[in-house]
Amino acid sequence: MYGSVASIKIPQLVALLQSTHPNASIKVIATTHALHFFDRATVPVPVLTEDDEWSAWTKRSDPVLHIDLRNWADIMVVAPLDANTLAKLAGGLCDNLLTCILPCFMAPAMNTHMWNHPFTSKHLALVNQTSYKVIPPISKLLACGDLGMGAMAEIGTIVEHITEVMKKE
């Protein structure tokens, strides 16, 4: 998660994932900006941040959190995916804990003007050439008051996509 206002839905997403997949082990990776929109105490699973990445490693033989997470995860979901993180992932940038782990699903969430920006289309075209799966945003009244495309897909829709992959494994 990055600094999207849709980060307020993270506790709901985790709750639905836990009830739909009670045996799944879930971890949340959040940026400092994402934590502005929800209280990590409301999320009943580990919420990891960049600080955890750096505090876990003090010497050469210590574990590297982003590598451990990549090895641990069967499925990754970046929800919400803001325009900034989309650009980073499309460009192969790995400058924080979130972008150092290969995501499987992306659920874009951004203002309509950001969604319609030519660079967003280019970045989506790039990620669609990889193993990333984009769960398209929806059109509705956005948190900023605009009406249009760019709202994160409904939590249930995201969980349905995850469930389909989990059924295959």
PDB file of C-alpha atoms in Angstrom:
ATOM      1  CA  MET A   1       0.000   0.000   0.000  1.00  0.00           C
ATOM      2  CA  TYR A   2       1.093   3.509  -0.638  1.00  0.00           C
ATOM      3  CA  GLY A   3      -0.479   6.841   0.174  1.00  0.00           C
ATOM      4  CA  SER A   4      -3.890   6.350  -1.433  1.00  0.00           C
ATOM      5  CA  VAL A   5      -7.003   7.363   0.488  1.00  0.00           C
ATOM      6  CA  ALA A   6      -8.332   3.905  -0.440  1.00  0.00           C
ATOM      7  CA  SER A   7      -5.930   2.605   2.231  1.00  0.00           C
ATOM      8  CA  ILE A   8      -8.815   3.177   4.664  1.00  0.00           C
ATOM      9  CA  LYS A   9     -10.254  -0.080   3.270  1.00  0.00           C
ATOM     10  CA  ILE A  10      -7.299  -2.231   4.365  1.00  0.00           C
ATOM     11  CA  PRO A  11      -8.911  -3.414   7.634  1.00  0.00           C
ATOM     12  CA  GLN A  12     -12.014  -4.470   5.638  1.00  0.00           C
ATOM     13  CA  LEU A  13      -9.933  -6.266   3.005  1.00  0.00           C
ATOM     14  CA  VAL A  14      -7.981  -8.174   5.662  1.00  0.00           C
ATOM     15  CA  ALA A  15     -11.196  -9.091   7.518  1.00  0.00           C
ATOM     16  CA  LEU A  16     -12.836 -10.443   4.358  1.00  0.00           C
ATOM     17  CA  LEU A  17      -9.707 -12.364   3.377  1.00  0.00           C
ATOM     18  CA  GLN A  18      -9.545 -13.918   6.854  1.00  0.00           C
ATOM     19  CA  SER A  19     -13.199 -14.949   6.816  1.00  0.00           C
ATOM     20  CA  THR A  20     -13.017 -16.280   3.242  1.00  0.00           C
ATOM     21  CA  HIS A  21      -9.671 -18.050   3.745  1.00  0.00           C
ATOM     22  CA  PRO A  22      -9.350 -18.837   7.478  1.00  0.00           C
ATOM     23  CA  ASN A  23      -6.206 -20.946   6.966  1.00  0.00           C
ATOM     24  CA  ALA A  24      -4.361 -18.270   5.004  1.00  0.00           C
ATOM     25  CA  SER A  25      -1.460 -16.452   6.599  1.00  0.00           C
ATOM     26  CA  ILE A  26      -1.750 -12.740   5.844  1.00  0.00           C
ATOM     27  CA  LYS A  27       0.719  -9.890   6.248  1.00  0.00           C
ATOM     28  CA  VAL A  28       0.241  -6.251   5.309  1.00  0.00           C
ATOM     29  CA  ILE A  29       3.082  -4.162   3.920  1.00  0.00           C
ATOM     30  CA  ALA A  30       2.412  -0.464   4.327  1.00  0.00           C
ATOM     31  CA  THR A  31       4.299   2.690   3.563  1.00  0.00           C
ATOM     32  CA  THR A  32       4.425   5.533   6.060  1.00  0.00           C
ATOM     33  CA  HIS A  33       1.993   7.426   3.850  1.00  0.00           C
ATOM     34  CA  ALA A  34      -0.531   4.557   3.858  1.00  0.00           C
ATOM     35  CA  LEU A  35      -0.492   4.492   7.667  1.00  0.00           C
ATOM     36  CA  HIS A  36      -1.927   8.002   7.578  1.00  0.00           C
ATOM     37  CA  PHE A  37      -5.248   6.483   6.443  1.00  0.00           C
ATOM     38  CA  PHE A  38      -5.683   3.569   8.879  1.00  0.00           C
ATOM     39  CA  ASP A  39      -4.668   2.560  12.384  1.00  0.00           C
ATOM     40  CA  ARG A  40      -2.465  -0.514  12.290  1.00  0.00           C
ATOM     41  CA  ALA A  41      -4.046  -1.579  15.616  1.00  0.00           C
ATOM     42  CA  THR A  42      -7.291  -2.212  13.674  1.00  0.00           C
ATOM     43  CA  VAL A  43      -5.576  -4.804  11.481  1.00  0.00           C
ATOM     44  CA  PRO A  44      -5.313  -8.216  13.201  1.00  0.00           C
ATOM     45  CA  VAL A  45      -2.281  -9.349  11.186  1.00  0.00           C
ATOM     46  CA  PRO A  46       1.318  -8.125  11.090  1.00  0.00           C
ATOM     47  CA  VAL A  47       1.657  -4.706   9.438  1.00  0.00           C
ATOM     48  CA  LEU A  48       5.204  -4.341   8.147  1.00  0.00           C
ATOM     49  CA  THR A  49       6.886  -1.118   7.099  1.00  0.00           C
ATOM     50  CA  GLU A  50      10.170   0.160   5.771  1.00  0.00           C
ATOM     51  CA  ASP A  51      11.325   0.495   9.401  1.00  0.00           C
ATOM     52  CA  ASP A  52      10.920  -3.268   9.845  1.00  0.00           C
ATOM     53  CA  GLU A  53      13.079  -3.846   6.769  1.00  0.00           C
ATOM     54  CA  TRP A  54      15.918  -1.773   8.177  1.00  0.00           C
ATOM     55  CA  SER A  55      15.653  -2.848  11.825  1.00  0.00           C
ATOM     56  CA  ALA A  56      15.717  -6.557  10.884  1.00  0.00           C
ATOM     57  CA  TRP A  57      19.117  -6.247   9.259  1.00  0.00           C
ATOM     58  CA  THR A  58      22.157  -5.196  11.281  1.00  0.00           C
ATOM     59  CA  LYS A  59      24.882  -7.494   9.964  1.00  0.00           C
ATOM     60  CA  ARG A  60      25.654  -9.592   6.919  1.00  0.00           C
ATOM     61  CA  SER A  61      24.152 -12.864   8.192  1.00  0.00           C
ATOM     62  CA  ASP A  62      20.824 -11.288   9.242  1.00  0.00           C
ATOM     63  CA  PRO A  63      17.670 -12.016   7.262  1.00  0.00           C
ATOM     64  CA  VAL A  64      16.605  -9.579   4.555  1.00  0.00           C
ATOM     65  CA  LEU A  65      12.896  -8.905   5.068  1.00  0.00           C
ATOM     66  CA  HIS A  66      11.912  -8.242   1.450  1.00  0.00           C
ATOM     67  CA  ILE A  67      13.577 -11.493   0.355  1.00  0.00           C
ATOM     68  CA  ASP A  68      11.976 -13.435   3.211  1.00  0.00           C
ATOM     69  CA  LEU A  69       8.559 -12.022   2.282  1.00  0.00           C
ATOM     70  CA  ARG A  70       9.012 -12.863  -1.398  1.00  0.00           C
ATOM     71  CA  ASN A  71       9.924 -16.442  -0.449  1.00  0.00           C
ATOM     72  CA  TRP A  72       7.051 -16.679   2.061  1.00  0.00           C
ATOM     73  CA  ALA A  73       4.202 -15.366  -0.080  1.00  0.00           C
ATOM     74  CA  ASP A  74       2.187 -17.492  -2.483  1.00  0.00           C
ATOM     75  CA  ILE A  75       0.073 -14.525  -3.543  1.00  0.00           C
ATOM     76  CA  MET A  76       0.751 -10.807  -3.339  1.00  0.00           C
ATOM     77  CA  VAL A  77      -1.886  -8.102  -3.626  1.00  0.00           C
ATOM     78  CA  VAL A  78      -1.081  -4.402  -3.973  1.00  0.00           C
ATOM     79  CA  ALA A  79      -4.312  -2.737  -2.945  1.00  0.00           C
ATOM     80  CA  PRO A  80      -4.653   0.118  -3.229  1.00  0.00           C
ATOM     81  CA  LEU A  81      -2.172   0.735  -6.025  1.00  0.00           C
ATOM     82  CA  ASP A  82      -1.598   4.449  -6.501  1.00  0.00           C
ATOM     83  CA  ALA A  83      -0.186   6.062  -9.640  1.00  0.00           C
ATOM     84  CA  ASN A  84       3.232   6.532  -8.024  1.00  0.00           C
ATOM     85  CA  THR A  85       3.671   2.866  -7.106  1.00  0.00           C
ATOM     86  CA  LEU A  86       2.296   1.772 -10.496  1.00  0.00           C
ATOM     87  CA  ALA A  87       5.009   3.864 -12.161  1.00  0.00           C
ATOM     88  CA  LYS A  88       7.679   2.375  -9.897  1.00  0.00           C
ATOM     89  CA  LEU A  89       6.596  -1.196 -10.583  1.00  0.00           C
ATOM     90  CA  ALA A  90       6.238  -0.570 -14.327  1.00  0.00           C
ATOM     91  CA  GLY A  91       9.733   0.883 -14.379  1.00  0.00           C
ATOM     92  CA  GLY A  92      11.224  -1.897 -12.268  1.00  0.00           C
ATOM     93  CA  LEU A  93      12.093   0.472  -9.405  1.00  0.00           C
ATOM     94  CA  CYS A  94      12.636  -1.138  -6.005  1.00  0.00           C
ATOM     95  CA  ASP A  95      13.124   1.693  -3.542  1.00  0.00           C
ATOM     96  CA  ASN A  96      10.983   0.564  -0.605  1.00  0.00           C
ATOM     97  CA  LEU A  97       9.788  -2.621   1.090  1.00  0.00           C
ATOM     98  CA  LEU A  98       6.624  -2.806  -1.016  1.00  0.00           C
ATOM     99  CA  THR A  99       8.313  -2.447  -4.403  1.00  0.00           C
ATOM    100  CA  CYS A 100      11.028  -4.977  -3.518  1.00  0.00           C
ATOM    101  CA  ILE A 101       8.486  -7.812  -3.513  1.00  0.00           C
ATOM    102  CA  LEU A 102       7.020  -9.042  -6.779  1.00  0.00           C
ATOM    103  CA  PRO A 103       3.263  -8.505  -6.606  1.00  0.00           C
ATOM    104  CA  CYS A 104       0.772 -10.821  -8.229  1.00  0.00           C
ATOM    105  CA  PHE A 105      -2.363  -8.661  -8.131  1.00  0.00           C
ATOM    106  CA  MET A 106      -2.677  -4.890  -8.378  1.00  0.00           C
ATOM    107  CA  ALA A 107      -5.849  -2.970  -7.542  1.00  0.00           C
ATOM    108  CA  PRO A 108      -5.394   0.595  -8.822  1.00  0.00           C
ATOM    109  CA  ALA A 109      -6.914   3.429  -6.806  1.00  0.00           C
ATOM    110  CA  MET A 110      -6.439   7.010  -7.925  1.00  0.00           C
ATOM    111  CA  ASN A 111      -8.241  10.154  -8.967  1.00  0.00           C
ATOM    112  CA  THR A 112      -9.910  10.044 -12.398  1.00  0.00           C
ATOM    113  CA  HIS A 113      -7.409  12.561 -13.798  1.00  0.00           C
ATOM    114  CA  MET A 114      -4.509  10.347 -12.665  1.00  0.00           C
ATOM    115  CA  TRP A 115      -6.254   7.251 -14.078  1.00  0.00           C
ATOM    116  CA  ASN A 116      -6.754   8.962 -17.457  1.00  0.00           C
ATOM    117  CA  HIS A 117      -3.190  10.323 -17.601  1.00  0.00           C
ATOM    118  CA  PRO A 118      -1.213   9.031 -20.621  1.00  0.00           C
ATOM    119  CA  PHE A 119       1.604   7.769 -18.394  1.00  0.00           C
ATOM    120  CA  THR A 120      -0.834   5.638 -16.394  1.00  0.00           C
ATOM    121  CA  SER A 121      -1.892   3.938 -19.648  1.00  0.00           C
ATOM    122  CA  LYS A 122       1.752   3.359 -20.560  1.00  0.00           C
ATOM    123  CA  HIS A 123       2.550   1.976 -17.101  1.00  0.00           C
ATOM    124  CA  LEU A 124      -0.467  -0.345 -17.217  1.00  0.00           C
ATOM    125  CA  ALA A 125       0.611  -1.591 -20.643  1.00  0.00           C
ATOM    126  CA  LEU A 126       4.047  -2.411 -19.217  1.00  0.00           C
ATOM    127  CA  VAL A 127       2.754  -4.272 -16.162  1.00  0.00           C
ATOM    128  CA  ASN A 128       0.280  -6.185 -18.335  1.00  0.00           C
ATOM    129  CA  GLN A 129       3.295  -7.613 -20.202  1.00  0.00           C
ATOM    130  CA  THR A 130       4.489  -9.217 -16.951  1.00  0.00           C
ATOM    131  CA  SER A 131       2.958 -11.745 -14.590  1.00  0.00           C
ATOM    132  CA  TYR A 132       1.121  -8.955 -12.737  1.00  0.00           C
ATOM    133  CA  LYS A 133      -2.667  -9.138 -12.778  1.00  0.00           C
ATOM    134  CA  VAL A 134      -4.523  -5.825 -12.695  1.00  0.00           C
ATOM    135  CA  ILE A 135      -7.937  -5.740 -11.023  1.00  0.00           C
ATOM    136  CA  PRO A 136      -9.502  -2.732 -12.763  1.00  0.00           C
ATOM    137  CA  PRO A 137     -10.797   0.227 -10.788  1.00  0.00           C
ATOM    138  CA  ILE A 138     -14.447   1.221 -10.798  1.00  0.00           C
ATOM    139  CA  SER A 139     -16.315   4.423 -11.520  1.00  0.00           C
ATOM    140  CA  LYS A 140     -18.021   6.108  -8.569  1.00  0.00           C
ATOM    141  CA  LEU A 141     -17.947   9.194  -6.363  1.00  0.00           C
ATOM    142  CA  LEU A 142     -14.329   9.452  -5.237  1.00  0.00           C
ATOM    143  CA  ALA A 143     -13.118  10.600  -1.820  1.00  0.00           C
ATOM    144  CA  CYS A 144     -12.059  13.933  -3.342  1.00  0.00           C
ATOM    145  CA  GLY A 145     -15.639  14.585  -4.483  1.00  0.00           C
ATOM    146  CA  ASP A 146     -15.077  13.867  -8.187  1.00  0.00           C
ATOM    147  CA  LEU A 147     -17.319  11.372  -9.963  1.00  0.00           C
ATOM    148  CA  GLY A 148     -15.451   9.059 -12.311  1.00  0.00           C
ATOM    149  CA  MET A 149     -13.185   6.095 -12.949  1.00  0.00           C
ATOM    150  CA  GLY A 150     -10.362   5.379 -10.534  1.00  0.00           C
ATOM    151  CA  ALA A 151     -11.879   4.026  -7.323  1.00  0.00           C
ATOM    152  CA  MET A 152     -10.339   0.790  -6.085  1.00  0.00           C
ATOM    153  CA  ALA A 153     -12.348  -2.307  -6.989  1.00  0.00           C
ATOM    154  CA  GLU A 154     -14.764  -3.446  -4.311  1.00  0.00           C
ATOM    155  CA  ILE A 155     -13.146  -5.511  -1.545  1.00  0.00           C
ATOM    156  CA  GLY A 156     -15.278  -8.531  -2.504  1.00  0.00           C
ATOM    157  CA  THR A 157     -14.058  -8.341  -6.103  1.00  0.00           C
ATOM    158  CA  ILE A 158     -10.424  -8.326  -4.970  1.00  0.00           C
ATOM    159  CA  VAL A 159     -11.023 -11.338  -2.720  1.00  0.00           C
ATOM    160  CA  GLU A 160     -12.769 -13.175  -5.603  1.00  0.00           C
ATOM    161  CA  HIS A 161      -9.637 -12.763  -7.761  1.00  0.00           C
ATOM    162  CA  ILE A 162      -7.452 -14.067  -4.928  1.00  0.00           C
ATOM    163  CA  THR A 163      -9.815 -16.991  -4.308  1.00  0.00           C
ATOM    164  CA  GLU A 164      -9.643 -18.060  -7.968  1.00  0.00           C
ATOM    165  CA  VAL A 165      -5.851 -18.325  -7.773  1.00  0.00           C
ATOM    166  CA  MET A 166      -5.952 -20.107  -4.409  1.00  0.00           C
ATOM    167  CA  LYS A 167      -8.354 -22.723  -5.836  1.00  0.00           C
ATOM    168  CA  LYS A 168      -5.769 -23.567  -8.507  1.00  0.00           C
ATOM    169  CA  GLU A 169      -2.972 -24.143  -5.993  1.00  0.00           C
TER     170      GLU A 169
END
